[in-house]
Coordinates of C-alpha atoms in Angstrom, one line a residue:
X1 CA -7.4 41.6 -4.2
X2 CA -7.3 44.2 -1.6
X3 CA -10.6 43.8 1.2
X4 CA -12.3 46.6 1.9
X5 CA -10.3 48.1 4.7
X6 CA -7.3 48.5 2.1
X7 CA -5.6 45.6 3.5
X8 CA -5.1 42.1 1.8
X9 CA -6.2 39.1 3.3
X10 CA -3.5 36.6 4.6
X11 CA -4.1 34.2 1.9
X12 CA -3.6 37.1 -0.8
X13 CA -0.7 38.3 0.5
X14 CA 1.2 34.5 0.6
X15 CA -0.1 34.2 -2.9
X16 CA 1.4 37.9 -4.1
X17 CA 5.1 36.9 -2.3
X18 CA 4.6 33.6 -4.4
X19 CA 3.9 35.0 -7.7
X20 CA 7.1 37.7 -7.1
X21 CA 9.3 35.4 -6.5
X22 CA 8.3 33.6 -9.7
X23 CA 9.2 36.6 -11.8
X24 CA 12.8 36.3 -10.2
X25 CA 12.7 33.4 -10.7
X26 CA 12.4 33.7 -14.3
X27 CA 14.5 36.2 -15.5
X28 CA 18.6 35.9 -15.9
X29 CA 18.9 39.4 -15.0
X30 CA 17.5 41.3 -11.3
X31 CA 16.7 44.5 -13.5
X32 CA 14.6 42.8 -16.1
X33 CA 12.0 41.5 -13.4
X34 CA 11.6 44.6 -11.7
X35 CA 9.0 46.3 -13.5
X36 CA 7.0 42.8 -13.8
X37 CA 8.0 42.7 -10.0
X38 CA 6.3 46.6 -9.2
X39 CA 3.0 46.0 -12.2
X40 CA 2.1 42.9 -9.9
X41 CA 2.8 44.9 -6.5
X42 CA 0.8 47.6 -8.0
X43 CA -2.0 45.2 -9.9
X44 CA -2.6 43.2 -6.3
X45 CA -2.6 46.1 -3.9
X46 CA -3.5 49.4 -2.9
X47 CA 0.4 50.5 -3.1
X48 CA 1.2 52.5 -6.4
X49 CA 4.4 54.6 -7.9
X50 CA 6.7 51.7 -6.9
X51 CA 10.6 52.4 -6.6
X52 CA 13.7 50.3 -6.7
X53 CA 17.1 52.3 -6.2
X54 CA 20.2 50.0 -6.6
X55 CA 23.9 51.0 -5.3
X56 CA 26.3 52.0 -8.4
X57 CA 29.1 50.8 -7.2
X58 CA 31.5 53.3 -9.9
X59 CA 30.0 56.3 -8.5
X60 CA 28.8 55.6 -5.3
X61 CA 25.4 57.0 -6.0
X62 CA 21.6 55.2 -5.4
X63 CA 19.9 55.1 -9.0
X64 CA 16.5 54.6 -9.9
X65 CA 16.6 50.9 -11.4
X66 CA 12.9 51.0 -12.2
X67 CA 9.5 52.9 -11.3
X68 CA 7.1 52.2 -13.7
X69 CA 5.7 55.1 -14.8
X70 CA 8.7 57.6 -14.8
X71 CA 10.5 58.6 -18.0
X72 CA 14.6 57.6 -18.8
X73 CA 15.5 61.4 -17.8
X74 CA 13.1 61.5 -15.1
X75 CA 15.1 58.3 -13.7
X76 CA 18.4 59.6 -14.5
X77 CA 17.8 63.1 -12.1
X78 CA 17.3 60.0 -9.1
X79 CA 20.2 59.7 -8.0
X80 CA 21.1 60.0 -4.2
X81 CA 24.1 60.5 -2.1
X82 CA 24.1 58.1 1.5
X83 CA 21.5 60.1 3.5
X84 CA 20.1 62.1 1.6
X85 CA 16.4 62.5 1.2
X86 CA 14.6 60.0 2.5
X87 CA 15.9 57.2 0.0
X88 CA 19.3 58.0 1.2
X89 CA 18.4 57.8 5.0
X90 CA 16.7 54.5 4.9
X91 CA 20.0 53.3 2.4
X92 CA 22.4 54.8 4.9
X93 CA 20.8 53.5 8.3
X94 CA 19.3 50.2 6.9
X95 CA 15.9 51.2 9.1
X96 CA 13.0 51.6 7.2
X97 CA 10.8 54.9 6.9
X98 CA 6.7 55.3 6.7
X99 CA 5.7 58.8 6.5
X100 CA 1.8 58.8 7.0
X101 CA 1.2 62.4 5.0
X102 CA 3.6 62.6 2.2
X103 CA 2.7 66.8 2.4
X104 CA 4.2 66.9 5.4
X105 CA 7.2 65.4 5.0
X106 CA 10.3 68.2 4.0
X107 CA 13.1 65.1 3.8
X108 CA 11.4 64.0 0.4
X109 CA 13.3 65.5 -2.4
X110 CA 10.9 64.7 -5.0
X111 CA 13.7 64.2 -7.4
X112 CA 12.2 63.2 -10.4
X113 CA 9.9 66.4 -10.7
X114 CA 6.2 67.1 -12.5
X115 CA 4.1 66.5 -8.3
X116 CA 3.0 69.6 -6.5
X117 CA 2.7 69.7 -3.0
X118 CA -1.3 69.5 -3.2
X119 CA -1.2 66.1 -4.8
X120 CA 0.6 64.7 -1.6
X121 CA -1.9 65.3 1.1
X122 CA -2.8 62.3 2.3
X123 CA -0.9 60.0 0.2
X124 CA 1.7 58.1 2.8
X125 CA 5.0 57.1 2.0
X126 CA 7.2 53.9 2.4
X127 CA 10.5 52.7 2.1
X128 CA 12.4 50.3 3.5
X129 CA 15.9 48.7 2.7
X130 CA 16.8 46.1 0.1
X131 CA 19.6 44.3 2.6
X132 CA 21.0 40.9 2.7
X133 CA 22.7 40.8 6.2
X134 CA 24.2 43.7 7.1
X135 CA 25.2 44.7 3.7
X136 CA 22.0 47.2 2.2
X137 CA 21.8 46.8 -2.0
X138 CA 19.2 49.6 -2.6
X139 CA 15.8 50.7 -1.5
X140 CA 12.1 49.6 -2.8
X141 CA 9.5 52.4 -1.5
X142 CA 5.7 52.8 -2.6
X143 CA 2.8 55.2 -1.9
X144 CA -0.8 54.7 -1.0
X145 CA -3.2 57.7 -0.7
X146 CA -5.1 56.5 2.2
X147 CA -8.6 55.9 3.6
X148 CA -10.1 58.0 5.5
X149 CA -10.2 56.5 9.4
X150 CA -7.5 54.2 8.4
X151 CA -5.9 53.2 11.3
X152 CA -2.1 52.3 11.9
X153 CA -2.0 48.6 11.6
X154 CA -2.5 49.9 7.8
X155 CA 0.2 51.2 7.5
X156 CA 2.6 48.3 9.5
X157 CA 0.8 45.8 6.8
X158 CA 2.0 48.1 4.2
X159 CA 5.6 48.2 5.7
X160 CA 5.7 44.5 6.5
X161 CA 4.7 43.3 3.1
X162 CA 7.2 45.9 1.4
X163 CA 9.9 44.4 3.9
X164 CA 9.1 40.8 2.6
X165 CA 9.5 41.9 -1.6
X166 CA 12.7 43.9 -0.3
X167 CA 13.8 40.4 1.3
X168 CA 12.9 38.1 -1.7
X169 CA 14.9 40.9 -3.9
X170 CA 18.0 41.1 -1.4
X171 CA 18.0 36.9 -1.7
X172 CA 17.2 37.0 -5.7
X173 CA 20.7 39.1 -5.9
X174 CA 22.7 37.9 -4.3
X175 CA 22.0 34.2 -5.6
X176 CA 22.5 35.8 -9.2
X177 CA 26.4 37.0 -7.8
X178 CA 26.9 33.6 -6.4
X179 CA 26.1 32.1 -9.9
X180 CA 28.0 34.9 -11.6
X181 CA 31.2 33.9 -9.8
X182 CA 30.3 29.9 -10.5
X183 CA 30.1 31.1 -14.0
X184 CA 33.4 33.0 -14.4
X185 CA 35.1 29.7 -12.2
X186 CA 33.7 27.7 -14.9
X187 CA 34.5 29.5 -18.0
X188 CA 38.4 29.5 -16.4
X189 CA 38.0 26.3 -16.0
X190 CA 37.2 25.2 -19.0
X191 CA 40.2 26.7 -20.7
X192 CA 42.4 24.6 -18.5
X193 CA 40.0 21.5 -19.1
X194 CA 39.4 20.9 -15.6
X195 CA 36.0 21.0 -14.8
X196 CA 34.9 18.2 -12.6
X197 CA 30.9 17.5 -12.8
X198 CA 30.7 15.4 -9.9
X199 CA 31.7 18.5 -7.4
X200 CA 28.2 20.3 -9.4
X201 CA 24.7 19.8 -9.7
X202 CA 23.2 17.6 -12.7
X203 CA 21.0 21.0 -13.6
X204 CA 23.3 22.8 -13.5
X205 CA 26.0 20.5 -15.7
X206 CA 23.4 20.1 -18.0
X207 CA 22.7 24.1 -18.3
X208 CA 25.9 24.1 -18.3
X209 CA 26.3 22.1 -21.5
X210 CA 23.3 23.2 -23.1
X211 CA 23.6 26.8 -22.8
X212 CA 20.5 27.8 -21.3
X213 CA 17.3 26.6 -19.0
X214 CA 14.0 26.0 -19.9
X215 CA 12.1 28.1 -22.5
X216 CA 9.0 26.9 -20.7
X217 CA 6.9 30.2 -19.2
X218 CA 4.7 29.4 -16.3
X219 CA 3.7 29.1 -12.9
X220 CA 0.5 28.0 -12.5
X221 CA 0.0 24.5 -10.9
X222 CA -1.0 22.9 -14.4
X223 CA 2.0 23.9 -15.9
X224 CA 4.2 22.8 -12.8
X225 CA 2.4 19.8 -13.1
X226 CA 3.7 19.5 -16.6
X227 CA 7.3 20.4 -16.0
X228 CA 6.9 17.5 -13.2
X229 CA 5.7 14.9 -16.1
X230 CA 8.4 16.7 -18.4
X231 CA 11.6 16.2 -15.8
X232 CA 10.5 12.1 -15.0
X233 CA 9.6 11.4 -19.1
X234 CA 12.6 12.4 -20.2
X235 CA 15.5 11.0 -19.2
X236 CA 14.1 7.8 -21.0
X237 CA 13.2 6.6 -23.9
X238 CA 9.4 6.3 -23.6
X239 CA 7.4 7.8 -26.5
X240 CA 5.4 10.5 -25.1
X241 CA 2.1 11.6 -26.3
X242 CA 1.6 15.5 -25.7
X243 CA -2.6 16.9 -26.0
X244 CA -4.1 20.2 -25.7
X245 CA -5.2 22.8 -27.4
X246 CA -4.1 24.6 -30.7
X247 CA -1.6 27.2 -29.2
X248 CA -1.1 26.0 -26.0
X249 CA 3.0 25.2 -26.7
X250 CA 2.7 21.3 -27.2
X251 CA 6.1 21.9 -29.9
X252 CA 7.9 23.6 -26.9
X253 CA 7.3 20.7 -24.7
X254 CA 8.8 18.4 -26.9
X255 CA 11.4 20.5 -27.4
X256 CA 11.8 21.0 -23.9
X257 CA 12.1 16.9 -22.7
X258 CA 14.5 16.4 -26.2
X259 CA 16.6 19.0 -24.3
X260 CA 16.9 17.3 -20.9
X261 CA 17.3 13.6 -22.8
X262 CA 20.2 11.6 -22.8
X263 CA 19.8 12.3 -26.7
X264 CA 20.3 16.1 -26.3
X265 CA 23.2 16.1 -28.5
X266 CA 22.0 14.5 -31.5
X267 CA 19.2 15.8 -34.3
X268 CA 15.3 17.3 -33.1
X269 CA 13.4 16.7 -36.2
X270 CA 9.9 18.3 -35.9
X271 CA 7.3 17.2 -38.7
X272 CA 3.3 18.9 -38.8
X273 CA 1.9 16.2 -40.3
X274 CA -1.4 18.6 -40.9
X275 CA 0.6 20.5 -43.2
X276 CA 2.3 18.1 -45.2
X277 CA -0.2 16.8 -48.1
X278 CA -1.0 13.0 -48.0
X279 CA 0.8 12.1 -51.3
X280 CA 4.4 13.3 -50.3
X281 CA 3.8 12.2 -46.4
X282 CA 4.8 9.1 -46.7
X283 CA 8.0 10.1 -48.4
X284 CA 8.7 13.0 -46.1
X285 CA 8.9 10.5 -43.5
X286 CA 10.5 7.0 -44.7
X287 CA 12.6 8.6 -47.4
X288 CA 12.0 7.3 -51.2
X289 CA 14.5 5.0 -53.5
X290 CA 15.7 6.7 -56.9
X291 CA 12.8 6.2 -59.8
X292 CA 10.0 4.8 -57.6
X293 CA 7.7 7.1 -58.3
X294 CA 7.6 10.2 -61.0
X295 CA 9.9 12.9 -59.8
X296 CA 12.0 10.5 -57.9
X297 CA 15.1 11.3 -59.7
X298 CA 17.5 10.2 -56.6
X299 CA 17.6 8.2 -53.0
X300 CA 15.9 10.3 -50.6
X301 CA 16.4 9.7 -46.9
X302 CA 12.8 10.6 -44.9
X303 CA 12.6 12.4 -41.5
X304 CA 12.9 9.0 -39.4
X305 CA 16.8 8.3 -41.2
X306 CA 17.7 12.0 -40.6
X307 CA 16.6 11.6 -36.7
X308 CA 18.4 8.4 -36.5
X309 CA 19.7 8.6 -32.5
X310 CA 18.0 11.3 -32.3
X311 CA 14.3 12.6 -31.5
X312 CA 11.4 13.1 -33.9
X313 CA 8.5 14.9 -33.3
X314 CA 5.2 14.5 -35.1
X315 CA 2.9 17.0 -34.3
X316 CA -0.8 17.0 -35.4
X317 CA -0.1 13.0 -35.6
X318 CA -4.4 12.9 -35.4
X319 CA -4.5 13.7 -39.4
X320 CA -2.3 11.0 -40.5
X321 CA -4.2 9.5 -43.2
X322 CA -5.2 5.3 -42.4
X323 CA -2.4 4.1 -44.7
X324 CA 0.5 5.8 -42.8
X325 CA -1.0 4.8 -39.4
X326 CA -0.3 1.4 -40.2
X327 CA 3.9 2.2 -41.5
X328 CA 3.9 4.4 -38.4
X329 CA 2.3 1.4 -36.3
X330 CA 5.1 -0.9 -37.7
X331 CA 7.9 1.6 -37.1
X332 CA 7.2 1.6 -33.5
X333 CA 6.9 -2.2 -32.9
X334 CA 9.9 -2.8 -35.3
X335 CA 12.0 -0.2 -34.9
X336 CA 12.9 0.1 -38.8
X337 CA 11.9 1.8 -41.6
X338 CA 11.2 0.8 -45.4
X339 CA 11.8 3.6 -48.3
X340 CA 8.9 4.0 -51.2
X341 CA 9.7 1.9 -53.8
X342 CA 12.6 -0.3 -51.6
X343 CA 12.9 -3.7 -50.0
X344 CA 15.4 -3.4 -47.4
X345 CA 14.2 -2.7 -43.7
X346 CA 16.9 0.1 -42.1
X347 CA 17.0 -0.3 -38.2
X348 CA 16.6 3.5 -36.8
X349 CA 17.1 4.2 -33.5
X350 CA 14.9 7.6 -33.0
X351 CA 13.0 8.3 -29.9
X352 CA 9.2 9.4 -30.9
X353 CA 7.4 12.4 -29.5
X354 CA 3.8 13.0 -30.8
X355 CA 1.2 16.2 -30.5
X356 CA -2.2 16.0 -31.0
X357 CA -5.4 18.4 -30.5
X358 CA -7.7 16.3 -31.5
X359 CA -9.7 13.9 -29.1
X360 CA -8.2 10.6 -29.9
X361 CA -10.3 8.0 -28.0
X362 CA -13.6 9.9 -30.2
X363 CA -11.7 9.6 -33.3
X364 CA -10.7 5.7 -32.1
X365 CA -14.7 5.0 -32.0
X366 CA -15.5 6.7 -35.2
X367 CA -12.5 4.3 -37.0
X368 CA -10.1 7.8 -38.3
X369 CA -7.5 7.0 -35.4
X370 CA -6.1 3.3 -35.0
X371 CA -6.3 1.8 -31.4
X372 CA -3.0 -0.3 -31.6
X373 CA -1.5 2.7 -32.7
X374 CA -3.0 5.0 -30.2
X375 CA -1.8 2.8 -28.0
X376 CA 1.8 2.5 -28.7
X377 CA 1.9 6.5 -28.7
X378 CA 0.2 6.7 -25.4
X379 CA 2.7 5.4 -23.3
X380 CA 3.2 8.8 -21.7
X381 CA 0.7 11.4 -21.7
X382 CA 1.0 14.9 -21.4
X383 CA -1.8 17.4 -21.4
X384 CA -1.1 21.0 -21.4
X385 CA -3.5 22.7 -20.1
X386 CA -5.4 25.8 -22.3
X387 CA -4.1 29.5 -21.3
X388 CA -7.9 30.3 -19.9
X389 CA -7.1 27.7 -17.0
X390 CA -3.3 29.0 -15.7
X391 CA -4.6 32.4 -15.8
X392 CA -1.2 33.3 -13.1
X393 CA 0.7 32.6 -16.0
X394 CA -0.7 35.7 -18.6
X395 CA 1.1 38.1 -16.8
X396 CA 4.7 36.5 -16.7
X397 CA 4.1 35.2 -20.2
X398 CA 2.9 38.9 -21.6
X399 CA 6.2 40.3 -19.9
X400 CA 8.1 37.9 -22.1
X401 CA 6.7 38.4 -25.1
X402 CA 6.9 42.2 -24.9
X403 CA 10.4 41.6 -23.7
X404 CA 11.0 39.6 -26.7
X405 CA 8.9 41.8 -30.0
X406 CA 10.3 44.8 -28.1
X407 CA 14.2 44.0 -29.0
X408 CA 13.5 42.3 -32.4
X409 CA 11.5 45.6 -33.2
X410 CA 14.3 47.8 -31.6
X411 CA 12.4 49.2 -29.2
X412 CA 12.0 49.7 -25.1
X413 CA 8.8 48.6 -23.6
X414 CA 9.2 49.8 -19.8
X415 CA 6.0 48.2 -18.7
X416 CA 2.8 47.1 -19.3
X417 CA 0.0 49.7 -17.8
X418 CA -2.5 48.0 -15.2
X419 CA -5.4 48.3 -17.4
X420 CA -4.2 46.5 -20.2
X421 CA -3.3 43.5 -17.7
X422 CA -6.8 43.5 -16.6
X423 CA -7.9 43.0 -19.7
X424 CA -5.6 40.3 -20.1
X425 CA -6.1 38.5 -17.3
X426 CA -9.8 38.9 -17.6
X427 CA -10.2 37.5 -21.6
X428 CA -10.4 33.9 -22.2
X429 CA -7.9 33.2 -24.9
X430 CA -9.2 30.9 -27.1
X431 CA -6.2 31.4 -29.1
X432 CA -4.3 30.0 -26.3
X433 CA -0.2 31.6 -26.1
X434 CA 0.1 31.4 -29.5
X435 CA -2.9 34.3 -29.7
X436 CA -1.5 36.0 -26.5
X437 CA 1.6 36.1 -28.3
X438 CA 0.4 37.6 -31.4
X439 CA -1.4 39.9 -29.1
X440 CA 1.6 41.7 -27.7
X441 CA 3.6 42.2 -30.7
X442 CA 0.9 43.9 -32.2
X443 CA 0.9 46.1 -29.0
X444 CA 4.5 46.4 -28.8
X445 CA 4.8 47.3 -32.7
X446 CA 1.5 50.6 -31.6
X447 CA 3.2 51.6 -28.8
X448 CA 5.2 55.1 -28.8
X449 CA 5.8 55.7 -25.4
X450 CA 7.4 52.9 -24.0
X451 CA 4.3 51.1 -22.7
X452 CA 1.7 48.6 -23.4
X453 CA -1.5 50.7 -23.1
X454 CA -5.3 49.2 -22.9
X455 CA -5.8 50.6 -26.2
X456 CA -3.1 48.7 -27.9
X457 CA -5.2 45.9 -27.3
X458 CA -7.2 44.3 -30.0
X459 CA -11.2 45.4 -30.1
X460 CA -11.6 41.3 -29.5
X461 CA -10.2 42.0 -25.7
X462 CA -11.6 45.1 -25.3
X463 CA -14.0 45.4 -22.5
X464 CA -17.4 47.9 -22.5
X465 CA -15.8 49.6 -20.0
X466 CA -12.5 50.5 -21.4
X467 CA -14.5 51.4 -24.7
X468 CA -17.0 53.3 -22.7
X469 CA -19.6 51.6 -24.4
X470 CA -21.5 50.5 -21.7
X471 CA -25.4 49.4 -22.2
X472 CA -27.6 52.8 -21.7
X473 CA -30.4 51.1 -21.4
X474 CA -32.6 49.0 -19.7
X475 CA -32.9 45.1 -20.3
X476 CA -37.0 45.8 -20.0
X477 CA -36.4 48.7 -22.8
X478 CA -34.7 46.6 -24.9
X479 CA -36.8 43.9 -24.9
X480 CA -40.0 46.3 -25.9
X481 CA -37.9 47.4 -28.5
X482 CA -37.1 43.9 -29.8
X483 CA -40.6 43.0 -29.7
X484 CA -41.9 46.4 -31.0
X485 CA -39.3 45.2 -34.1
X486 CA -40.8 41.5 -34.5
X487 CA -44.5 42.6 -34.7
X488 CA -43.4 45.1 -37.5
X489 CA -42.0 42.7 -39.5
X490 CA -44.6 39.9 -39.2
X491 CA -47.0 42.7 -40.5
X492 CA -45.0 43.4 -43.4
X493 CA -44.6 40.0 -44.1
X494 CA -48.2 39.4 -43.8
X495 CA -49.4 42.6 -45.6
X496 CA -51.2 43.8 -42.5
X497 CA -53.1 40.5 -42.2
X498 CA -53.2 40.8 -37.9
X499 CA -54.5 37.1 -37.6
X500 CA -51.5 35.9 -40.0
X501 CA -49.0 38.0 -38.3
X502 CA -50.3 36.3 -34.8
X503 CA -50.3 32.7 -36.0
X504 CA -46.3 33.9 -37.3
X505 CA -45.6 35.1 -34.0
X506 CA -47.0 32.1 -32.0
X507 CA -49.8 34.7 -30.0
X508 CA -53.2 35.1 -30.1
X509 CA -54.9 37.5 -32.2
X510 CA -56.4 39.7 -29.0
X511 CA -52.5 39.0 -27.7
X512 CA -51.6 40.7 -31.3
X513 CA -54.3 43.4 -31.1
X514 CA -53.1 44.7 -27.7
X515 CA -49.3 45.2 -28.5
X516 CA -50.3 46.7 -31.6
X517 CA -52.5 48.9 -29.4
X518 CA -49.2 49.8 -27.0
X519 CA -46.6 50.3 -29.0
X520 CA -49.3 52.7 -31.8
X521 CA -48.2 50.5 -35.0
X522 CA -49.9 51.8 -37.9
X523 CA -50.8 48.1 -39.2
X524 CA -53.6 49.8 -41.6
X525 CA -50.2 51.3 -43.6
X526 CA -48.7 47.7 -44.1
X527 CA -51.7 46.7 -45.5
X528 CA -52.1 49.5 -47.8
X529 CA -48.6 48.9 -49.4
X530 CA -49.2 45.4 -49.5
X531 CA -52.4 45.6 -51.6

């Protein structure tokens, strides 16, 4: 948040630089994470109408990459030769430019149209170079309409903490282009069968192999936390016991340390034990022999066979009837498996992951949950924190998901507006991700204008404020009125009878006879229709 004086404390200003290079962090392509890049340089400052120009290379021209806010046409007439404007100057000579009265200024081209002269008075102007080196990639500039009796180390914080995203940017590129090249080296060499994985980097063998990175969204220090657990649980066999909420993406971490395993290759069987009904569950997961039971027309091999060197997952394991517990229990201190209706153990070799978000230890004390068996599932515990406590994470994870509905529903979502993140960030989510989700699709599906508005929102996020239906009135009015209300209906209840109407209320009669007395009730009419 910005301190009064427009400027952001030190602390804030560490904790913006973090949070952008996060976004880059998490997005394969530079262009995607620059309108998440400009809605948090926007949401966490003073410094609005943010601008990224990039070099096109074919034509020689700066382009608009993104500025939130500004229409496909409106970025296609930004274009800028070397030196021109004041985009082109600060591309050109690598220096960067502050302009104090945007009004004033005759070098700004005002390119993509729709601001009259008026509007800029006041309003200073920034840009500085996007450079790694020597070599300048593009431009980021901003705009601030400033206080009055601002002074200039203002406008040198502004500078200095557009120079440090330009930086971050400048380093994000040119990493991608060194990992484009590795990728085009490898994709040679893999027609000529020569790649050689001790010259490279386990992560990167194994994203190598497996096609992409994490799915995991998140930067908060719980979820680092649980990446951490993820990365050191994985490469072993241990069976891991995931908790948290409903929604929170306990699936997605299993998913996630069956992907970095040494069992990555073979089968990731998931099971909801909630939603499988107790007479089949046993079948579903030991498999049944032919005729031992009605409908058991053939062999049937259960969910633990079909994982065999492999990874199962049973999520919701906390509703696992008594009867299974114990087969389950067995299973893990035997490592085999018996069909319904057959004799022979089978040996399976399946690595177990189970999900839970129930309270385990209570359920353990009230006899539903077995303690050897919670016990043999604990032997690595994850919890994944609820979305109400990473709230650093709504943001990245809302860009995602619009990201995501927005090309499944064919459509472009540019950005998502500032009020509508407020709202997000400021809800409590007791859906966890799976309601954030659900949240902006629903958006994305409303929107016609290529943004995520406040009003796409559901009514359940909306605040008073964004509703503008504030309280008009007092707390003091509205409790007269309440009480006005309770003393009306005790008297119709009590046909009028004051003393009865007191004794309902828990007041003295004289206590009764003066608020009847303020607030003029005609008590002699509820007696009358009561009679």
């Amino acid at each position: 948040m910005c301190e009064t004086n427009g400027l952001l404390s030190e602390r804030d200003e560490l904790l913006l630089l973090l949070d952008i290079t996060r976004t880059l962090d998490k997005h394969v392509e530079l262009r995607s994470s620059l309108g998440p890049l400009l809605s948090l340089l926007e949401m966490r400052t003073a410094l609005v109408r943010g601008m990224v120009t990039l070099l096109d290379r074919a034509s020689g021209l700066l382009k608009i990459e993104e500025a939130p806010g500004l229409t496909e046409e409106e970025k296609e007439r930004g274009k800028y030769r070397m030196g021109e404007g004041l985009v082109g100057k600060v591309f050109e000579t690598g220096i960067p430019i502050v302009v104090p009265d945007l009004s004033k200024e005759n070098r700004f081209l005002n390119r993509a149209g729709g601001r009259k002269k008026e509007d800029l008075v006041g309003v200073a102007y920034y840009c500085v170079p996007i450079k790694t080196g020597n070599q300048v990639l593009g431009t980021l500039s901003a705009e601030r309409r400033l206080p009055e009796g601002y002074s200039e180390h203002l406008l040198k914080a502004d500078q200095k903490i557009l120079e440090s995203i330009a930086a971050i940017i400048a380093d994000s590129a040119k990493l991608r282009e060194r990992i484009q090249e590795e990728q085009y080296r490898l994709i040679s060499l893999q027609g000529k069968n020569e790649i050689d994985e001790t010259s490279l980097p386990l992560a990167q063998i194994q994203n190598y192999k497996q096609g992409q990175g994490s799915a995991i969204i998140g930067t908060s220090k719980g979820i680092r936390s649980v990446l951490e657990q993820v990365a050191l649980v994985a490469p072993s066999d241990a069976t891991v016991l995931i908790t948290g909420e409903s929604g929170t993406g306990k699936e997605l971490v299993a998913s996630e340390i069956h992907r970095q395993s040494k069992r990555a290759s073979q089968t990731f069987i998931k099971v909801n034990c909630a939603a499988l009904p107790e007479s089949i569950i046993e079948s579903e997961l030991f498999g049944h022999e032919k005729g031992s039971f009605t409908g058991a027309l053939n062999q049937r091999k259960g969910r633990f066979e079909l994982a065999n060197g492999g990874t199962i997952f049973l999520d919701e394991i906390g509703d696992l009837s008594p009867q299974i517990q114990v087969k389950l229990l067995r299973v893990l201190q035997e490592r085999e498996i018996e069909r319904v209706g057959g004799s022979q153990p089978i040996k399976v070799d399946v690595r177990l992951i189970a999900a839970t978000n129930r309270n385990l230890e209570a359920d353990i004390k009230t006899g539903r949950f077995r303690e050897d068996l919670f016990y043999r599932l604990n032997v690595f515990p994850i919890h994944i924190p609820p979305l109400r406590e990473r709230k650093s994470d709504i943001i990245l994870l809302a860009d995602f998901f619009a990201e995501k509905y927005a090309q499944k529903n064919g459509k472009l979502i540019k950005r998502i507006s500032s009020p509508a993140l407020d709202l997000l960030s400021s809800y409590h989510w007791p859906g966890n991700v799976r309601e954030l989700e659900n949240c902006i699709e629903r958006a994305v599906i409303l929107s016609t204008d290529n943004v995520i508005h406040s009003y796409h929102l559901p009514p359940s996020l909306q605040s008073a404020q964004s509703t503008q239906t504030e309280p008009t009135t007092t707390l003091e009015a509205a409790l007269s009125r309440l009480e006005k209300e309770l003393i009306i209906e005790a008297l119709k209840i009590t046909g009028g009878n004051m003393a009865a109407a007191a004794r309902r209320l828990g007041i003295t009669e004289r206590q009764m006879g003066l608020r009847v007395h303020h607030y003029a009730i005609p008590w002699k009419l509820y007696r009358a229709t009561n009679m």
